[in-house]
Amino acid sequence: MTRRDGGAGPDDLPARYQRRQGRAATLMLGGGGGVLILCGVFASMGATGTGPWDIFAALFAAARGMELTTPQRVILYLRLPRVAMAVVAGCGLSISGAAMQGITRNPLVSPFTMGVSNAAAFGASLSIVFGLGLFPGSQGGVVLTAFFLALLCAGAVYGVSIRAGMGAEAMVLTGIAVNYLFSAATSVIQYFADEHRLAAAVAWAFGSLNGAEWGQVRTAVGAVAACSAGLLLLAPALDVLSSGSDETARSLGVDPSQTRLLAGVLSVMATAAVICFTGVIGFVGLAGPHIARMLLGSGHRRLLPMSAVVGAALTLTADTVGRLILAPVMIPVGIVVSFLGVPILLHLLLVRRKGGR
């Protein structure tokens, strides 16, 4: 039944719902397939002149235990781990950003805004410049110290927020304050560092996928997958919390403080598991959820997976551009992702505004 004014009647609602669900599934499946295609294409691009079929040949040779050629070793142990880490990093940071924006009801919030990234940079700088932290003097020590400081930052933000009533405003303001604190502390360390250690600390803070290894990828995949599954289970509560006030959420049976705590801890864990290996990649957690929300709306059952797809595509493309555009010089992915993401986000905002007129 259709109304005379051209609007949808009650009988049209199930059909409209089915169309929306079908469109969402098509976009997510198409986006996921597109990311896989990008992985194959980007992994085959480089100075050695390999092609997409060389990837299958390298994987087949490794599976059969055959002796690998030099190009196959480059694909298996340099390019594929880097591509895989780019996908995992984009997924983890973008999903974390979407969840944090939901629990704070603030579209400008991201893991970077909450201070986690700068805290990790502070931990890495401590380990690189002064040899402090866990297992000093080793790459593993840098990773573990960065991870520990990221968790410490999250604990400080939530501790202050709980004392202040665990409201959205308290979380955002505390995160911004802690973010500036760790940024200033990192600057102090870098000011007193010698030339070589300063370069290493600054390079880590830029964000880079150089030196990604399969062991790091497995660790990051496990953490991001577990945290993402937990966030998907919280999707109905995130919908309620992001669409109204805390009083409205309580009237609908959702505990705002508990939801913020659980979703925030999962988001921080996913972010820390990524940036302790890659360094600071700040823009993905902000742009990825916004682009996904423009495509599929704000329902978190669709928003979280789509954010993962968008974040993976953005990070993967940015890393490949940074790797090839000035080869053999590699531009850190944290720099390139901002150059690519800002125009895309602004374009979508302008298109959406014109479409809404």
Short mmCIF file of C-alpha atoms in Angstrom, two decimals:
data_model
loop_
_atom_site.label_atom_id
_atom_site.label_comp_id
_atom_site.label_asym_id
_atom_site.label_seq_id
_atom_site.Cartn_x
_atom_site.Cartn_y
_atom_site.Cartn_z
CA MET A 1 0.00 0.00 0.00
CA THR A 2 1.35 3.42 -1.02
CA ARG A 3 0.16 6.75 0.23
CA ARG A 4 -1.32 9.26 -2.22
CA ASP A 5 1.40 11.80 -1.47
CA GLY A 6 4.01 9.45 -2.86
CA GLY A 7 5.45 8.37 0.51
CA ALA A 8 5.88 4.79 1.62
CA GLY A 9 2.97 3.10 3.36
CA PRO A 10 3.24 0.47 6.11
CA ASP A 11 3.31 -2.36 3.57
CA ASP A 12 6.36 -0.83 1.89
CA LEU A 13 8.49 -0.78 5.05
CA PRO A 14 9.60 -4.45 4.94
CA ALA A 15 10.55 -4.08 1.28
CA ARG A 16 12.53 -0.90 2.01
CA TYR A 17 14.26 -2.64 4.91
CA GLN A 18 15.18 -5.57 2.70
CA ARG A 19 16.56 -3.22 0.06
CA ARG A 20 18.67 -1.41 2.65
CA GLN A 21 19.98 -4.71 4.00
CA GLY A 22 20.77 -5.89 0.49
CA ARG A 23 22.56 -2.66 -0.34
CA ALA A 24 24.57 -2.86 2.88
CA ALA A 25 25.56 -6.48 2.21
CA THR A 26 26.53 -5.63 -1.37
CA LEU A 27 28.69 -2.71 -0.29
CA MET A 28 30.45 -4.68 2.45
CA LEU A 29 31.05 -7.76 0.31
CA GLY A 30 32.11 -5.64 -2.65
CA GLY A 31 34.38 -3.58 -0.44
CA GLY A 32 35.93 -6.69 1.09
CA GLY A 33 36.51 -8.17 -2.34
CA GLY A 34 38.00 -4.88 -3.49
CA VAL A 35 40.44 -4.91 -0.57
CA LEU A 36 41.55 -8.45 -1.48
CA ILE A 37 42.12 -7.36 -5.07
CA LEU A 38 44.12 -4.34 -3.86
CA CYS A 39 46.22 -6.66 -1.70
CA GLY A 40 47.13 -8.77 -4.72
CA VAL A 41 47.82 -5.80 -6.97
CA PHE A 42 49.83 -3.80 -4.42
CA ALA A 43 51.86 -6.81 -3.28
CA SER A 44 52.99 -7.33 -6.87
CA MET A 45 54.13 -3.73 -7.32
CA GLY A 46 57.74 -2.84 -6.66
CA ALA A 47 61.28 -2.65 -7.97
CA THR A 48 61.57 -6.37 -8.75
CA GLY A 49 59.03 -6.21 -11.57
CA THR A 50 56.76 -9.03 -10.39
CA GLY A 51 53.11 -9.44 -11.34
CA PRO A 52 49.96 -10.69 -9.59
CA TRP A 53 50.49 -14.25 -10.80
CA ASP A 54 53.91 -14.29 -9.17
CA ILE A 55 52.15 -14.06 -5.80
CA PHE A 56 50.28 -17.31 -6.44
CA ALA A 57 53.49 -18.92 -7.67
CA ALA A 58 55.31 -17.85 -4.49
CA LEU A 59 52.51 -19.12 -2.25
CA PHE A 60 52.35 -22.41 -4.16
CA ALA A 61 56.12 -22.88 -3.93
CA ALA A 62 56.10 -22.15 -0.19
CA ALA A 63 53.19 -24.56 0.40
CA ARG A 64 54.98 -27.33 -1.50
CA GLY A 65 58.28 -26.71 0.29
CA MET A 66 60.06 -25.81 -2.92
CA GLU A 67 63.16 -23.66 -3.05
CA LEU A 68 62.16 -20.02 -3.40
CA THR A 69 63.64 -17.61 -5.90
CA THR A 70 64.75 -14.13 -4.83
CA PRO A 71 61.58 -12.42 -6.16
CA GLN A 72 59.45 -15.01 -4.36
CA ARG A 73 61.28 -14.35 -1.10
CA VAL A 74 60.67 -10.63 -1.56
CA ILE A 75 56.95 -11.29 -2.03
CA LEU A 76 56.58 -13.72 0.87
CA TYR A 77 58.74 -12.08 3.49
CA LEU A 78 58.67 -8.38 2.63
CA ARG A 79 55.63 -7.37 0.60
CA LEU A 80 52.90 -9.72 1.84
CA PRO A 81 53.58 -9.10 5.57
CA ARG A 82 53.56 -5.36 4.87
CA VAL A 83 50.28 -5.59 2.95
CA ALA A 84 48.73 -7.77 5.65
CA MET A 85 49.81 -5.38 8.41
CA ALA A 86 48.34 -2.45 6.45
CA VAL A 87 44.98 -4.24 6.27
CA VAL A 88 45.02 -5.19 9.95
CA ALA A 89 46.08 -1.69 11.02
CA GLY A 90 43.37 -0.03 8.94
CA CYS A 91 40.70 -2.39 10.26
CA GLY A 92 41.69 -2.01 13.91
CA LEU A 93 42.09 1.76 13.91
CA SER A 94 38.90 2.43 11.95
CA ILE A 95 36.73 0.11 14.05
CA SER A 96 38.17 1.62 17.23
CA GLY A 97 37.41 5.11 15.94
CA ALA A 98 33.81 4.16 15.12
CA ALA A 99 33.27 2.70 18.58
CA MET A 100 34.84 5.70 20.34
CA GLN A 101 32.70 8.11 18.35
CA GLY A 102 29.66 6.10 19.38
CA ILE A 103 30.33 6.00 23.11
CA THR A 104 31.22 9.71 23.25
CA ARG A 105 28.57 10.89 20.74
CA ASN A 106 31.32 13.01 19.19
CA PRO A 107 32.25 12.63 15.50
CA LEU A 108 35.66 14.24 16.09
CA VAL A 109 36.90 11.57 18.50
CA SER A 110 39.43 8.96 17.43
CA PRO A 111 42.12 6.84 19.12
CA PHE A 112 44.52 9.70 18.43
CA THR A 113 42.21 12.20 20.16
CA MET A 114 41.96 10.03 23.27
CA GLY A 115 45.73 10.18 23.80
CA VAL A 116 46.49 6.52 23.12
CA SER A 117 48.71 7.19 20.09
CA ASN A 118 50.76 9.91 21.77
CA ALA A 119 51.16 7.73 24.84
CA ALA A 120 52.52 4.93 22.68
CA ALA A 121 54.87 7.41 20.99
CA PHE A 122 56.07 8.51 24.44
CA GLY A 123 56.78 4.91 25.42
CA ALA A 124 58.64 4.23 22.17
CA SER A 125 60.69 7.43 22.63
CA LEU A 126 61.63 6.40 26.17
CA SER A 127 62.86 3.05 24.91
CA ILE A 128 64.67 4.40 21.82
CA VAL A 129 66.31 7.49 23.32
CA PHE A 130 67.05 6.51 26.94
CA GLY A 131 66.85 2.71 26.81
CA LEU A 132 64.14 2.68 29.46
CA GLY A 133 61.15 0.39 29.67
CA LEU A 134 60.78 -3.30 28.97
CA PHE A 135 63.72 -5.16 27.36
CA PRO A 136 65.70 -1.98 26.62
CA GLY A 137 67.83 -1.85 23.52
CA SER A 138 65.71 -4.24 21.47
CA GLN A 139 62.93 -3.84 18.91
CA GLY A 140 60.69 -5.97 21.10
CA GLY A 141 61.35 -3.60 23.98
CA VAL A 142 60.15 -0.64 21.91
CA VAL A 143 56.97 -2.51 20.98
CA LEU A 144 56.20 -3.64 24.53
CA THR A 145 56.95 -0.25 26.08
CA ALA A 146 54.73 1.50 23.55
CA PHE A 147 51.94 -1.01 24.22
CA PHE A 148 52.27 -0.62 28.00
CA LEU A 149 52.18 3.19 27.86
CA ALA A 150 49.11 3.10 25.59
CA LEU A 151 47.29 0.95 28.16
CA LEU A 152 48.51 3.21 30.97
CA CYS A 153 47.08 6.21 29.14
CA ALA A 154 43.74 4.46 28.73
CA GLY A 155 43.71 3.62 32.42
CA ALA A 156 44.36 7.26 33.31
CA VAL A 157 41.57 8.49 31.01
CA TYR A 158 39.06 6.03 32.40
CA GLY A 159 40.15 6.59 35.97
CA VAL A 160 39.52 10.33 35.73
CA SER A 161 36.32 9.78 33.75
CA ILE A 162 34.93 7.41 36.37
CA ARG A 163 35.69 9.91 39.13
CA ALA A 164 33.91 12.56 37.05
CA GLY A 165 30.83 10.39 36.51
CA MET A 166 31.86 8.47 33.36
CA GLY A 167 30.08 10.89 31.04
CA ALA A 168 30.88 11.41 27.38
CA GLU A 169 32.17 14.93 27.98
CA ALA A 170 34.47 13.77 30.76
CA MET A 171 36.02 11.13 28.52
CA VAL A 172 36.64 13.54 25.65
CA LEU A 173 38.10 16.31 27.80
CA THR A 174 40.30 13.90 29.77
CA GLY A 175 41.51 12.29 26.56
CA ILE A 176 42.42 15.65 25.04
CA ALA A 177 44.29 16.70 28.21
CA VAL A 178 46.23 13.42 28.38
CA ASN A 179 46.93 13.66 24.66
CA TYR A 180 48.62 17.05 25.11
CA LEU A 181 50.48 15.79 28.17
CA PHE A 182 52.09 12.86 26.38
CA SER A 183 52.76 14.99 23.32
CA ALA A 184 54.68 17.49 25.45
CA ALA A 185 56.56 14.70 27.24
CA THR A 186 57.56 13.16 23.90
CA SER A 187 58.80 16.54 22.68
CA VAL A 188 60.96 16.91 25.79
CA ILE A 189 62.55 13.50 25.20
CA GLN A 190 63.22 14.30 21.56
CA TYR A 191 64.73 17.67 22.52
CA PHE A 192 67.45 15.96 24.57
CA ALA A 193 68.05 13.06 22.16
CA ASP A 194 71.15 12.77 20.01
CA GLU A 195 70.91 12.90 16.24
CA HIS A 196 70.60 9.19 15.50
CA ARG A 197 68.17 8.32 18.28
CA LEU A 198 66.10 11.40 17.50
CA ALA A 199 65.73 10.24 13.89
CA ALA A 200 64.59 6.79 15.05
CA ALA A 201 62.06 8.24 17.51
CA VAL A 202 60.64 10.69 14.96
CA ALA A 203 60.41 7.96 12.32
CA TRP A 204 58.43 5.80 14.75
CA ALA A 205 56.08 8.70 15.51
CA PHE A 206 55.38 9.18 11.78
CA GLY A 207 53.95 5.69 11.46
CA SER A 208 55.50 3.14 9.13
CA LEU A 209 54.99 -0.44 7.97
CA ASN A 210 58.67 -0.99 7.18
CA GLY A 211 59.95 -4.22 8.63
CA ALA A 212 56.55 -5.81 9.18
CA GLU A 213 56.90 -9.54 9.94
CA TRP A 214 54.49 -12.44 9.93
CA GLY A 215 54.83 -12.85 13.70
CA GLN A 216 53.76 -9.25 14.24
CA VAL A 217 50.88 -9.69 11.82
CA ARG A 218 49.62 -12.80 13.67
CA THR A 219 49.72 -10.99 17.01
CA ALA A 220 47.91 -7.94 15.64
CA VAL A 221 45.32 -10.08 13.82
CA GLY A 222 44.48 -12.00 16.98
CA ALA A 223 44.05 -8.86 19.08
CA VAL A 224 42.09 -6.90 16.46
CA ALA A 225 39.81 -9.86 15.65
CA ALA A 226 38.99 -10.52 19.31
CA CYS A 227 38.33 -6.84 20.07
CA SER A 228 36.26 -6.38 16.90
CA ALA A 229 34.09 -9.39 17.80
CA GLY A 230 33.46 -7.88 21.23
CA LEU A 231 32.53 -4.53 19.72
CA LEU A 232 30.09 -6.21 17.31
CA LEU A 233 28.38 -7.84 20.28
CA LEU A 234 28.02 -4.37 21.81
CA ALA A 235 26.59 -2.90 18.58
CA PRO A 236 22.95 -2.65 19.84
CA ALA A 237 24.10 -0.88 23.00
CA LEU A 238 26.30 1.45 20.94
CA ASP A 239 23.29 2.34 18.77
CA VAL A 240 21.28 3.30 21.84
CA LEU A 241 24.13 5.20 23.46
CA SER A 242 25.03 7.18 20.35
CA SER A 243 21.47 8.17 19.47
CA GLY A 244 20.40 9.88 22.69
CA SER A 245 21.30 11.00 26.18
CA ASP A 246 22.44 8.77 29.02
CA GLU A 247 18.97 9.04 30.57
CA THR A 248 17.40 7.75 27.36
CA ALA A 249 19.87 4.87 27.27
CA ARG A 250 19.04 3.90 30.85
CA SER A 251 15.32 3.97 30.07
CA LEU A 252 15.99 1.48 27.26
CA GLY A 253 17.92 -0.87 29.53
CA VAL A 254 21.47 0.13 28.56
CA ASP A 255 24.03 1.03 31.24
CA PRO A 256 26.00 3.96 29.74
CA SER A 257 28.97 3.68 32.10
CA GLN A 258 29.38 -0.05 31.59
CA THR A 259 29.01 0.24 27.82
CA ARG A 260 31.59 3.03 27.65
CA LEU A 261 33.99 1.03 29.78
CA LEU A 262 33.69 -2.21 27.78
CA ALA A 263 33.69 -0.58 24.35
CA GLY A 264 36.50 1.78 25.32
CA VAL A 265 38.72 -1.00 26.66
CA LEU A 266 38.19 -3.08 23.51
CA SER A 267 38.91 -0.06 21.30
CA VAL A 268 42.07 0.81 23.21
CA MET A 269 43.32 -2.78 23.10
CA ALA A 270 42.81 -2.97 19.33
CA THR A 271 44.50 0.39 18.81
CA ALA A 272 47.44 -0.43 21.08
CA ALA A 273 47.95 -3.80 19.37
CA VAL A 274 48.30 -1.99 16.04
CA ILE A 275 50.30 1.14 16.83
CA CYS A 276 52.89 -0.65 18.97
CA PHE A 277 54.03 -2.32 15.72
CA THR A 278 53.32 0.43 13.18
CA GLY A 279 53.83 3.66 15.08
CA VAL A 280 51.35 6.52 15.07
CA ILE A 281 48.81 6.43 12.22
CA GLY A 282 46.42 9.13 13.27
CA PHE A 283 43.87 9.89 10.55
CA VAL A 284 42.39 6.44 9.79
CA GLY A 285 40.43 6.23 13.04
CA LEU A 286 38.73 9.54 12.21
CA ALA A 287 38.17 9.33 8.45
CA GLY A 288 37.29 5.63 8.15
CA PRO A 289 34.15 5.73 10.32
CA HIS A 290 32.97 8.96 8.69
CA ILE A 291 33.24 7.53 5.19
CA ALA A 292 31.53 4.31 6.28
CA ARG A 293 28.74 6.28 7.97
CA MET A 294 28.12 8.24 4.77
CA LEU A 295 27.82 4.99 2.82
CA LEU A 296 25.70 2.87 5.18
CA GLY A 297 24.34 5.06 7.97
CA SER A 298 25.03 5.02 11.69
CA GLY A 299 23.78 1.55 12.71
CA HIS A 300 26.79 -0.10 14.31
CA ARG A 301 26.03 -3.61 13.01
CA ARG A 302 26.82 -2.26 9.56
CA LEU A 303 29.03 0.67 10.53
CA LEU A 304 31.73 -1.37 12.29
CA PRO A 305 32.38 -3.87 9.45
CA MET A 306 32.20 -1.14 6.81
CA SER A 307 34.60 1.00 8.83
CA ALA A 308 37.04 -1.92 8.82
CA VAL A 309 36.78 -2.21 5.03
CA VAL A 310 37.25 1.53 4.46
CA GLY A 311 40.13 1.74 6.93
CA ALA A 312 41.91 -1.22 5.35
CA ALA A 313 41.55 0.22 1.84
CA LEU A 314 42.73 3.67 2.96
CA THR A 315 45.79 2.40 4.85
CA LEU A 316 46.73 -0.08 2.14
CA THR A 317 46.51 2.53 -0.61
CA ALA A 318 48.41 5.13 1.43
CA ASP A 319 51.24 2.72 2.21
CA THR A 320 51.60 1.67 -1.42
CA VAL A 321 51.63 5.28 -2.62
CA GLY A 322 54.25 6.16 -0.01
CA ARG A 323 56.32 3.14 -1.02
CA LEU A 324 56.32 3.83 -4.75
CA ILE A 325 55.80 7.54 -5.43
CA LEU A 326 59.39 8.56 -4.59
CA ALA A 327 61.05 5.14 -4.77
CA PRO A 328 63.52 4.13 -3.46
CA VAL A 329 62.64 6.67 -0.74
CA MET A 330 59.66 5.47 1.31
CA ILE A 331 57.28 8.04 2.78
CA PRO A 332 55.77 6.90 6.11
CA VAL A 333 52.16 5.75 5.87
CA GLY A 334 51.11 8.07 8.70
CA ILE A 335 51.95 11.06 6.49
CA VAL A 336 50.50 9.74 3.23
CA VAL A 337 47.21 8.62 4.77
CA SER A 338 46.42 12.20 5.74
CA PHE A 339 47.20 13.50 2.26
CA LEU A 340 44.89 10.87 0.74
CA GLY A 341 42.19 10.80 3.40
CA VAL A 342 41.53 14.51 3.79
CA PRO A 343 40.50 15.14 0.13
CA ILE A 344 38.35 11.98 0.11
CA LEU A 345 36.58 12.97 3.31
CA LEU A 346 36.02 16.57 2.18
CA HIS A 347 34.70 15.40 -1.19
CA LEU A 348 32.20 13.06 0.44
CA LEU A 349 31.09 15.80 2.84
CA LEU A 350 30.45 18.19 -0.06
CA VAL A 351 28.64 15.54 -2.10
CA ARG A 352 26.48 14.62 0.87
CA ARG A 353 25.60 18.26 1.51
CA LYS A 354 24.59 18.82 -2.12
CA GLY A 355 22.54 15.64 -2.07
CA GLY A 356 20.74 16.79 1.06
CA ARG A 357 19.60 20.06 -0.47
#
